[in-house]
XYZ file of C-alpha atoms in Angstrom:
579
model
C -23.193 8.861 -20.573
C -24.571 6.450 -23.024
C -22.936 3.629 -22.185
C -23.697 2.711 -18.915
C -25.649 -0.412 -18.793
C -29.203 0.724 -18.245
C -29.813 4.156 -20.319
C -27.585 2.686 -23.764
C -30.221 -0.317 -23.138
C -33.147 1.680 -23.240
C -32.107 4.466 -26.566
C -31.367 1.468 -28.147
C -34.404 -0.371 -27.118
C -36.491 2.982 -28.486
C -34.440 3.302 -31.834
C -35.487 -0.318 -32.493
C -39.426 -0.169 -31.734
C -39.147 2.951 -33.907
C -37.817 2.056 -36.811
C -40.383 -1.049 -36.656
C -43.333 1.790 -36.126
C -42.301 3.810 -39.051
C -42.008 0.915 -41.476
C -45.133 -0.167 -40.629
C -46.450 3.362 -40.916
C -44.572 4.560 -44.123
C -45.661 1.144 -45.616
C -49.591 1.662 -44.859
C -49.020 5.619 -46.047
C -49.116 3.743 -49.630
C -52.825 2.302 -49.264
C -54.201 5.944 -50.834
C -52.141 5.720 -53.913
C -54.044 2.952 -54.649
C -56.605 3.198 -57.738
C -59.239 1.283 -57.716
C -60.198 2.376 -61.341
C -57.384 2.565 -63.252
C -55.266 -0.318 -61.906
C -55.792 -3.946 -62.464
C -56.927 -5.924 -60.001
C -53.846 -8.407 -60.091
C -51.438 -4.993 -58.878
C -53.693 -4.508 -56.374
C -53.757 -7.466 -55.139
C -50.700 -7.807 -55.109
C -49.826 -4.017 -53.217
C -52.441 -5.159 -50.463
C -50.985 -8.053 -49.986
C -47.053 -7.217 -49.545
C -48.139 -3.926 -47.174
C -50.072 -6.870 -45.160
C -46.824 -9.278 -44.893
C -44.799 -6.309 -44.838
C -46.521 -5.373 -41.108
C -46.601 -8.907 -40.133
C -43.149 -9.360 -40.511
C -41.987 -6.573 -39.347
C -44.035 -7.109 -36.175
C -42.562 -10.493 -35.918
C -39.148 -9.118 -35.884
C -37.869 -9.638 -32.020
C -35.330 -10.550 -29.888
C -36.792 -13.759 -29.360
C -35.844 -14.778 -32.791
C -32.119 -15.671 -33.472
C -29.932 -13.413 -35.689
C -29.984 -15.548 -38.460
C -34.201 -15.380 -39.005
C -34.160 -11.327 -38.398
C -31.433 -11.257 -41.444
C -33.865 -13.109 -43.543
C -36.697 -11.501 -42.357
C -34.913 -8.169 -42.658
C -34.011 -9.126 -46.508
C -37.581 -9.802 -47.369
C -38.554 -6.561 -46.008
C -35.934 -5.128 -48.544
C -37.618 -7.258 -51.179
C -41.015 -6.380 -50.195
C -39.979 -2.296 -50.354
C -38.611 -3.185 -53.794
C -42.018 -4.701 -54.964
C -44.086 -1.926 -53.824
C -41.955 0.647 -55.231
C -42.130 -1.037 -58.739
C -46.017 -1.401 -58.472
C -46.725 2.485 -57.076
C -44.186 3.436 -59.383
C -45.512 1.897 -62.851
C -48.151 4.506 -63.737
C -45.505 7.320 -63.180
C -47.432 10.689 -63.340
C -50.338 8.858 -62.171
C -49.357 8.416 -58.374
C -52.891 9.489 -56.748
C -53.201 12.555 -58.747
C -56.783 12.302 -59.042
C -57.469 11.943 -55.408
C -57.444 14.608 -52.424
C -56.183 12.329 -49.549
C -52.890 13.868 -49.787
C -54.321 17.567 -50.978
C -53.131 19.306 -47.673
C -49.855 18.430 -48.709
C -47.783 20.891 -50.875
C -47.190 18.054 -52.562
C -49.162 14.755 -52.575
C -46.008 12.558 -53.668
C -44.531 13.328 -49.951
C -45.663 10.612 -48.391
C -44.823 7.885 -51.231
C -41.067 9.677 -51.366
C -41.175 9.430 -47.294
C -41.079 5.835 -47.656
C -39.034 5.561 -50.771
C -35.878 7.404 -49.102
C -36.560 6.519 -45.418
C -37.604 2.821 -45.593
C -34.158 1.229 -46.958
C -31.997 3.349 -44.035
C -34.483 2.141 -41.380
C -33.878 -1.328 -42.839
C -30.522 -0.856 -41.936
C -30.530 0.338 -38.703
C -32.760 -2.858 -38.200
C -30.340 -4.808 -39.081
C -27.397 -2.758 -37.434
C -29.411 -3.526 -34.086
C -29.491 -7.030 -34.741
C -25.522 -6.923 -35.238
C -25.178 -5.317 -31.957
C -27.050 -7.832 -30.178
C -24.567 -10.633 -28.329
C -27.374 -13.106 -28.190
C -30.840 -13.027 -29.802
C -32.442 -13.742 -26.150
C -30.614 -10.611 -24.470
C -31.038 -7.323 -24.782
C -28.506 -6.355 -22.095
C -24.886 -7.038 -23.849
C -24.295 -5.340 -26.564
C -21.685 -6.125 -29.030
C -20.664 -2.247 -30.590
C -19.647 0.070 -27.815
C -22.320 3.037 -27.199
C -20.023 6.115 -29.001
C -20.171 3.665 -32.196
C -24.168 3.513 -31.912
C -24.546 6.911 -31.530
C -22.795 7.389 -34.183
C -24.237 4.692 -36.667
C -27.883 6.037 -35.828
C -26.921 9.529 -36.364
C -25.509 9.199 -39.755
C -28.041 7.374 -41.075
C -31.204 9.727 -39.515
C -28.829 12.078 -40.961
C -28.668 11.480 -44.727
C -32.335 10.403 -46.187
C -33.606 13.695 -44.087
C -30.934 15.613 -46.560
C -32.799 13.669 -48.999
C -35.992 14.011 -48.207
C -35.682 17.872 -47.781
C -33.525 17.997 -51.742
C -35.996 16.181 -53.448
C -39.145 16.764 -51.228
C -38.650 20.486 -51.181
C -36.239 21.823 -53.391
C -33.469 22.232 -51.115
C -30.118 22.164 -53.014
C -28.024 19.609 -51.243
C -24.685 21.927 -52.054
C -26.520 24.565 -49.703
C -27.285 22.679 -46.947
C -24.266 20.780 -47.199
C -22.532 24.314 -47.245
C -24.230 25.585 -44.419
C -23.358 22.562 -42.182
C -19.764 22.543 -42.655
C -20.140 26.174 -41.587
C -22.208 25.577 -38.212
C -19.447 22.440 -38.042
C -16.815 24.479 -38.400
C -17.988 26.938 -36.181
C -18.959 24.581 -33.862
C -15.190 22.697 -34.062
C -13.459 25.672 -32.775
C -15.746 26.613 -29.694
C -15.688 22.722 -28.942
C -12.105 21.992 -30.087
C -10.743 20.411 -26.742
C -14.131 18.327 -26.078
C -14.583 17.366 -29.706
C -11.003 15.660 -29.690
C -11.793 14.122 -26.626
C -15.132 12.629 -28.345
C -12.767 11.417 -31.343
C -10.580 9.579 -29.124
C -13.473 8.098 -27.334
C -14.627 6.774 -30.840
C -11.036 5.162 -31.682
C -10.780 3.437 -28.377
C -13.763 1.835 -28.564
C -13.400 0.706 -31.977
C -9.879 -0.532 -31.361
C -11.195 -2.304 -27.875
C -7.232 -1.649 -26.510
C -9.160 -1.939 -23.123
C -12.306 -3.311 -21.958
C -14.951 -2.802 -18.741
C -13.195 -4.285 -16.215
C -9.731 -3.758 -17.113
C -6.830 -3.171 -15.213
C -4.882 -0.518 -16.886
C -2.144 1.658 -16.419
C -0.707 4.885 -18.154
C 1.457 8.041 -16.834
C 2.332 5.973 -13.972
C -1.630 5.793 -13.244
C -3.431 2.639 -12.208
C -7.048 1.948 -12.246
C -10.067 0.097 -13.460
C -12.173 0.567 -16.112
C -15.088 1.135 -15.434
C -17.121 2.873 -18.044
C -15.869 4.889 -21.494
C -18.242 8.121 -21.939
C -18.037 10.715 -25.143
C -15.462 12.744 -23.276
C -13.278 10.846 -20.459
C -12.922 7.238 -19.585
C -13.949 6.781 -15.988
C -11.577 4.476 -13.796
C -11.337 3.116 -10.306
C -8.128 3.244 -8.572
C -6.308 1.035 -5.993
C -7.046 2.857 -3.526
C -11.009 2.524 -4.293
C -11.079 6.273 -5.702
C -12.291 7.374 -8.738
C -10.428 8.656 -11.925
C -11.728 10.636 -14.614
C -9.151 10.985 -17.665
C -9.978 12.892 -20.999
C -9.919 10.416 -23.640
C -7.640 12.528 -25.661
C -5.372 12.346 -22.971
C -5.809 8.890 -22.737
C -5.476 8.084 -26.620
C -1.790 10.004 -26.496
C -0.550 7.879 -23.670
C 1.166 4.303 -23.172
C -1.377 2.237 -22.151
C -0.491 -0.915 -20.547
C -2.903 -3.109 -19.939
C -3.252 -5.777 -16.891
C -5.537 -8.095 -18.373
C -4.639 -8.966 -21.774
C -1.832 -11.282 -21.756
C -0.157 -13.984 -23.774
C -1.155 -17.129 -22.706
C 1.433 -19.416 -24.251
C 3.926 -17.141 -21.827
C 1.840 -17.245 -18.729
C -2.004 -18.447 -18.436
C -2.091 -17.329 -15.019
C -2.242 -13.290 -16.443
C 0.262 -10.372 -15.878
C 4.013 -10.979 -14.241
C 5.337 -9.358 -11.615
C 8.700 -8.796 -10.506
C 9.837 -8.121 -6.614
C 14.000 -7.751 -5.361
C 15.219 -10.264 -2.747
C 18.773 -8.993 -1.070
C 21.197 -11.428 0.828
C 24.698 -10.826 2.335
C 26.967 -10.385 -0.585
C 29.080 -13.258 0.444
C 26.105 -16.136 -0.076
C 26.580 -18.204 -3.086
C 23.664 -17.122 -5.338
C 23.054 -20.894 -6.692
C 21.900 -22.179 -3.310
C 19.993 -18.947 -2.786
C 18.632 -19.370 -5.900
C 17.391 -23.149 -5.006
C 15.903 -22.065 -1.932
C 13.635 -19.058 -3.819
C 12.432 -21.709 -6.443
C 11.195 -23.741 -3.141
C 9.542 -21.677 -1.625
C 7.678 -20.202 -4.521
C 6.624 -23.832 -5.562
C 5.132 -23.880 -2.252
C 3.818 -20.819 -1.750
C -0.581 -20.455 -2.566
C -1.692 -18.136 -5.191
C -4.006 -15.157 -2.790
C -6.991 -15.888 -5.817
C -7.318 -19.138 -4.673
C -6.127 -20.788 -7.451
C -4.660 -24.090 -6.536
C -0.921 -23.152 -8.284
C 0.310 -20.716 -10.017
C 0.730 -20.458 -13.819
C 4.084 -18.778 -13.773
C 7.444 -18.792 -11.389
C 10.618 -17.485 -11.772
C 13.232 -17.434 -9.296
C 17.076 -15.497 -11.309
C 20.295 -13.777 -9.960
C 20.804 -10.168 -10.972
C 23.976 -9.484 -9.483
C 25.877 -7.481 -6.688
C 24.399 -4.179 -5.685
C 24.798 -1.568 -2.698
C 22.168 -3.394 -0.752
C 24.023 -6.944 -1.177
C 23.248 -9.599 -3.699
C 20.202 -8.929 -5.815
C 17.462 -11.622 -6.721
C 14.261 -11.288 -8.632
C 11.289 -13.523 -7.831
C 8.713 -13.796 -10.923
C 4.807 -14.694 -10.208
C 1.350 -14.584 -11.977
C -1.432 -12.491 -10.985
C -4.546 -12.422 -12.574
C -6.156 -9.486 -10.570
C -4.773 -6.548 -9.918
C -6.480 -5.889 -7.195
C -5.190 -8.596 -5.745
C -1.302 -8.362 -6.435
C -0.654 -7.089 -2.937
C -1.919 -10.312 -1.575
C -0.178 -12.386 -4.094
C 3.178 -10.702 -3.171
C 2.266 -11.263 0.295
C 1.675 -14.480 0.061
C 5.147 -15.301 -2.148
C 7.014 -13.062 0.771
C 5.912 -14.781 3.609
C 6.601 -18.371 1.855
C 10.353 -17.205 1.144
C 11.054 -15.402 4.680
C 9.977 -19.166 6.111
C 12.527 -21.015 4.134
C 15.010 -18.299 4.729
C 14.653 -18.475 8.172
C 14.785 -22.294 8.403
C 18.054 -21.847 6.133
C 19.357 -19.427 8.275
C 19.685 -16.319 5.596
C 18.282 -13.391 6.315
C 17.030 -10.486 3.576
C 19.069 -7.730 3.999
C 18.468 -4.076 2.923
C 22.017 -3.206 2.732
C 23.914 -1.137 5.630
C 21.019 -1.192 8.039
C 21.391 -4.748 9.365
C 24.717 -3.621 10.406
C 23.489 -0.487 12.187
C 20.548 -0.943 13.528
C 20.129 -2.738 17.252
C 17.925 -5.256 17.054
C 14.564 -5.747 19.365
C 15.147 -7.273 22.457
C 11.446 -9.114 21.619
C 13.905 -10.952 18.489
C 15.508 -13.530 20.982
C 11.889 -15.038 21.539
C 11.027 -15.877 18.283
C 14.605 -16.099 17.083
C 14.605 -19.276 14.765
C 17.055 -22.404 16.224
C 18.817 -21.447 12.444
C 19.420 -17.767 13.248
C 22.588 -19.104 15.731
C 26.060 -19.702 14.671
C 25.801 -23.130 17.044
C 23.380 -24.449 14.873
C 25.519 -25.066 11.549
C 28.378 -27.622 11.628
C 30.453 -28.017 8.601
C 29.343 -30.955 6.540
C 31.799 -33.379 5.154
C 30.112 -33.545 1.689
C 27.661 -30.341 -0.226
C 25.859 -32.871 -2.136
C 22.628 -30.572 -1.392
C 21.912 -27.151 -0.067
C 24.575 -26.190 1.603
C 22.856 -24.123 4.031
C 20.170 -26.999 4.907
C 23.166 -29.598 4.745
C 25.132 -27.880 7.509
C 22.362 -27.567 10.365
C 22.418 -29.949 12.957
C 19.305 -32.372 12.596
C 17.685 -32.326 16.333
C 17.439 -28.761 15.274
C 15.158 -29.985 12.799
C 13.104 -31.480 14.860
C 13.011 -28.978 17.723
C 10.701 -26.737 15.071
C 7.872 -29.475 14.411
C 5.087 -29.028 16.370
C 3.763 -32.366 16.838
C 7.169 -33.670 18.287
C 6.329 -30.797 21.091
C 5.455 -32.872 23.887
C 9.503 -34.744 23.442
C 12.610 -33.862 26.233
C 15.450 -32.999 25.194
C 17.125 -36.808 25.504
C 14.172 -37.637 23.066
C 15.287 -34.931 20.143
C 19.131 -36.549 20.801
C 17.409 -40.006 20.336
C 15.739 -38.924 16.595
C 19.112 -37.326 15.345
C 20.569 -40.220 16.438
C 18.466 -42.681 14.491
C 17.146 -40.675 11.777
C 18.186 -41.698 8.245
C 18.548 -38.888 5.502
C 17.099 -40.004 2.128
C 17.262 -37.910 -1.338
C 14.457 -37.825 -4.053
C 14.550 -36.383 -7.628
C 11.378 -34.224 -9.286
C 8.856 -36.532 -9.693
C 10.146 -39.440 -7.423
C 7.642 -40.934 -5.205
C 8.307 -40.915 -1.435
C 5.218 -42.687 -0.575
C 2.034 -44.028 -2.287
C -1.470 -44.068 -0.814
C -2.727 -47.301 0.165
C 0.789 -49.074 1.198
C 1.318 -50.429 4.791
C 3.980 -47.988 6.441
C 6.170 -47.611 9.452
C 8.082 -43.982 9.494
C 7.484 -40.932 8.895
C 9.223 -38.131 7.024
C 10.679 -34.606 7.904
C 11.623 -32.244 4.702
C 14.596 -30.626 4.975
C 14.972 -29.695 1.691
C 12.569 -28.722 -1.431
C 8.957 -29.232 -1.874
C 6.944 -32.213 -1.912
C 3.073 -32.490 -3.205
C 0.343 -34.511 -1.219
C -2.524 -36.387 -3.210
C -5.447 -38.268 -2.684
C -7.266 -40.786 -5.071
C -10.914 -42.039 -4.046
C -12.324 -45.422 -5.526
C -13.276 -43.975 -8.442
C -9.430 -43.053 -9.235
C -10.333 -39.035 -8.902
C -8.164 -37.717 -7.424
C -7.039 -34.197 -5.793
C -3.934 -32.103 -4.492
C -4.277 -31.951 -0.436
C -1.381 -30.039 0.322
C 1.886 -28.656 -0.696
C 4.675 -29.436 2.187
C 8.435 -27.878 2.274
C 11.217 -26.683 4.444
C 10.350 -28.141 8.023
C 6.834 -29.678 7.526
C 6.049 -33.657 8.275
C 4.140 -36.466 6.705
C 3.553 -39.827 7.308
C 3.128 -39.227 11.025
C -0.563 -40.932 10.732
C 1.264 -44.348 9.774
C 3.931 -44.352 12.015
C 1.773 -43.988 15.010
C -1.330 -46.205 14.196
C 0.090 -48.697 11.880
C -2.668 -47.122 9.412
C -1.600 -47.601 5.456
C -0.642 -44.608 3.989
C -3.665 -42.355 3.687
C -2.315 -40.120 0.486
C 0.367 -40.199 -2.533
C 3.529 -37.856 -1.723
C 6.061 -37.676 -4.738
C 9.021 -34.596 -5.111
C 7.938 -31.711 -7.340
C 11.466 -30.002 -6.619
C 14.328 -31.898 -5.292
C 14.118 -33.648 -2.070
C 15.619 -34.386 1.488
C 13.776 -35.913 4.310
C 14.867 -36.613 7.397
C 13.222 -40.576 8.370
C 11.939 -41.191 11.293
C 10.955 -45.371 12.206
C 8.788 -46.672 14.192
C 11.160 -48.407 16.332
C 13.070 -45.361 17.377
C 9.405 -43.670 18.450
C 8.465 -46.985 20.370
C 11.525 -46.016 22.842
C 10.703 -42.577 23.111
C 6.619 -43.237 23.979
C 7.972 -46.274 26.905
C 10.012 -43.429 28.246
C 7.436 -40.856 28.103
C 3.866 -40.884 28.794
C 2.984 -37.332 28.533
C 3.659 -37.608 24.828
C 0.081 -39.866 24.134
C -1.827 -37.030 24.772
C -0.004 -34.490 22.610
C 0.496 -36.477 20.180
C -3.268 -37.474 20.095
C -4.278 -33.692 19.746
C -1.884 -33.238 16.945
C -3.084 -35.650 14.898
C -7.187 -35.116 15.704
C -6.581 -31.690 13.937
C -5.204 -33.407 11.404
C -7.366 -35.809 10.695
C -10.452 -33.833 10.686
C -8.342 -31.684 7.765
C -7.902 -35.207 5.457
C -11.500 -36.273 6.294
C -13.064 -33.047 4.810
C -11.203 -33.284 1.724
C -12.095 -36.704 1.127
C -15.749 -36.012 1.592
C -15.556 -33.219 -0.369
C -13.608 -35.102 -3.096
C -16.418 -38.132 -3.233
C -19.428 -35.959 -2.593
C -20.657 -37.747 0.855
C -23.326 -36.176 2.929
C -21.977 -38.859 5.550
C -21.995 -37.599 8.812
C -18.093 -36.886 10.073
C -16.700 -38.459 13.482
C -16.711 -36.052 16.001
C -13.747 -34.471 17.716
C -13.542 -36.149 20.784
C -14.364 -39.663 18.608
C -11.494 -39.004 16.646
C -9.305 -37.884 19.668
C -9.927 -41.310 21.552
C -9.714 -42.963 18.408
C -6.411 -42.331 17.566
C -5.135 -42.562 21.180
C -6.502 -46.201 21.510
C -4.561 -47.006 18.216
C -1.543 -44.956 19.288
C -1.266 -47.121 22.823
C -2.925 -50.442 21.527
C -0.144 -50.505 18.092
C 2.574 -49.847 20.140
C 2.219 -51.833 23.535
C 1.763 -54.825 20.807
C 4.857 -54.245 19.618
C 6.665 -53.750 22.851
C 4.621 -56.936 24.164
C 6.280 -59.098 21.385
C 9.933 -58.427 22.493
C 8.895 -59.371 25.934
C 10.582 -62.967 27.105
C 8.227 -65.419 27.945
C 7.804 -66.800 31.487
């Protein structure tokens, strides 16, 4: 197969020291035609002198130069060959007649006609390889695909050894010519199927519809490319197993290729499209809200930071309920099963927190459900949970749920009783933010901290510099600000609304009474927020470059339990009468 890497390195590697040899050769075969007698000294001066540069330069001619010197060096050659064959050709009949280097030879002009018809095609095959080249400094990419070289070199061996033979020998071009198309033709039909197969080969690499590397599909067929050989294309499938598929076969298909796209529609690569069902009797614009948040915070699985394209759109009603489509980039294919993954798991957690569940039609309503399902069964998965709100300013199905509920899920208000959630729903205040609102900015003193309830909100961090870099995407049911109103720290990040907003706010004053009541919820607390912490320190680091060495664990444990107890016996100390 001649164009796997190593062996289409190599022929072409050969074809080019070659053609240097025989110019160098063919152009020395000229020093007998010289006559010392008869010519005047300025001609021969002048042939010794161009056969000299002529092997110099061509000697010279290398990869180390760039492609611009071997053109020029390559065109002097041609004007070099054009020089010599004027001089050797000026005396006509008098080409080394006299002498017997040359008088084994049927004919003692072979040699000078040798270089006269074989010279200017080598030329050009110097320069083809110089063409092919990607880079003057490496000889392992190559620019034409390795049917195309085959092809190229053939042709033009091809055609001065007709020449050579016509006017060398007296072979009549019409007869050889006639006798090739026979053997071709003979040849054709015994190799019909594989010859078509090496034709298609040769239009698919000149076309480049697909290159190494490619994710491609046809027939319903997925694979790889991994190499393009004079009869099949050889792929690798999803499943890690190879494919071999006549190119002919190939060339007559729909071929859909994975990693060509159009950036200005996506510049994350190929779209994908994946069905979400819900009960028929869910109103498809609230449904449609929650799919757009949790695919703004849902992480691409090729560890790009966001993706390029989402789509979130109704379809309509079908047998299996209401039908949504969910739109995502992928840029491997390989890959796509984690992407989906990753965009399935993000919606089935802000379903669950909205209490809708996907449905695949009938089965929901037929099939008895695990008795391991009232364990993990969400808080939002019971009818109890919902109370009908007075107003549906927002999402209705985030609006209704009763808001201890909402913070029964968050796992660093764990260590609270149950008089303590009553005590947060209590004195909680809901605020709303638009895209691109700022809930809190890095750097300002701050006393609360904030619950999402609703949409997506995107964590930053600036160093001193003014770099600065995303730390985290938080929706449905996540915290932030928990760091301030604990410690009395400043705000250690930027958190502004990249969808539409509701928190749930949580002040300081509310946690003071719930910490006097309860001891026990120090310690948890202090464990929450070490893990935490250690998460924000390593991005800063990171961010700045430090080769400081980080706090330990247990530092940053005590640490934040000393400002924990010491910020908020101050402020219980202060409301104290005095004696």
């Amino acid at each position: 197969i001649i164009n796997h890497r190593a062996p289409s390195n190599m022929f072409t590697l050969k074809i080019s020291g070659l053609c240097k040899t025989a110019v160098i050769l063919l152009t020395f075969a000229l020093l007998p035609y010289t006559n010392l007698e008869q010519q005047h000294w300025l001609s021969l001066l002048a042939a010794f002198t161009l056969i000299i540069l002529t092997a110099i330069l061509t000697i010279r001619l290398t990869v180390a130069f760039s492609k611009a010197k071997n053109y020029v060096s390559i065109l002097l050659l041609l004007a070099f060959y054009l020089c010599l064959i004027s001089l050797f050709s000026s005396d006509g009949a008098g080409l080394a007649g006299h002498l017997n280097f040359y008088s084994f030879l049927p004919n003692p002009k072979l040699p000078f006609l040798t270089y006269k018809i074989f010279v200017p095609f080598t030329l050009f095959l110097m320069c083809f390889d110089t063409a092919d080249r990607v880079q003057s400094s490496d000889t392992d990419e190559r620019n034409f695909p390795g049917l195309v070289r085959f092809f190229v070199i053939g042709i033009t061996l091809l055609i001065p050894t007709l020449l050579f033979l016509s006017y060398g020998f007296g072979v009549p071009l019409t007869g050889a010519l006639a006798t090739s198309g026979l053997l071709t033709a003979i040849i054709g039909l015994a190799l019909q199927g594989n010859l078509s197969n090496i034709i298609s080969g040769v239009f698919l690499n000149v076309e480049k519809a697909f290159d190494k590397g490619d994710w491609i599909t046809f027939d319903g067929q997925l694979g790889q490319v991994k190499s393009i050989s004079w009869r099949s294309t050889r792929l690798t499938s999803i499943e890690n197993k190879e494919i071999f598929v006549p190119n002919d076969k190939l060339a007559q298909s729909t071929v859909i290729n994975l990693a060509k796209n159009d950036t200005t529609f996506s510049k994350g690569g190929f779209i994908s499209y994946d069905s979400i069902y819900v009960h028929p009797r869910h109103n498809p614009q609230y449904i449609i809200d929650l799919l757009k948040d949790a695919l703004a915070n849902a992480r691409p699985a090729d560890l790009r930071p966001f993706f390029g394209y989402t789509g979130a759109f109704f379809v309509g009603g079908k047998e299996n309920g209401l039908e949504f489509s969910v739109a995502y980039d992928c840029i491997d294919r390989a890959l796509l099963f984690n992407q989906r993954s990753s965009i399935m798991l993000s919606i089935n957690y802000v379903f669950t927190r909205a209490g809708v569940t996907m449905t695949v039609g009938n089965l929901l309503q037929n099939l008895k459900p695990d008795a391991s399902l009232a364990v993990i069964q969400d808080f939002s998965q019971d009818f109890s949970s919902f109370t009908k709100p007075h107003t549906t300013e927002n999402n209705i199905y985030l609006e209704s749920q009763n808001a201890e509920l909402w913070f029964r899920r968050i796992g660093l208000l764990a260590p609270l009783r149950d008089k303590d959630f009553s005590l947060l729903a209590k004195d909680s205040v809901k605020r709303t933010f638009a895209v691109g609102e700022t809930i809190i900015n890095q750097g300002d003193p701050g006393k609360s901290m904030f619950v999402i309830v609703e949409g997506v909100a995107q964590v930053t961090i600036t160093n001193t510099e003014g770099a600065s870099a995303v730390l985290a995407k938080l929706t449905i049911g996540e915290v932030f600000g928990e760091m301030s109103l604990l410690t009395g720290a400043d705000r250690s990040a930027t958190v502004f609304a990249i969808r539409p907003v509701v928190v749930y706010e949580i002040k300081k004053e509310t946690f003071s009474k719930i910490i006097k009541n309860n001891s026990k919820v120090l310690d948890g607390l202090s464990t929450i927020l070490t893990n935490r912490q250690e998460k924000l320190n390593a991005a800063r680091m990171e961010l700045e470059d430090s080769a400081d060495t980080k706090p330990s664990k247990v530092e940053i444990f005590s640490m934040l339990k000393n400002s924990i107890a010491t910020f908020f016996a101050f402020n219980d100390s202060r409301k104290k009468p005095k004696p």
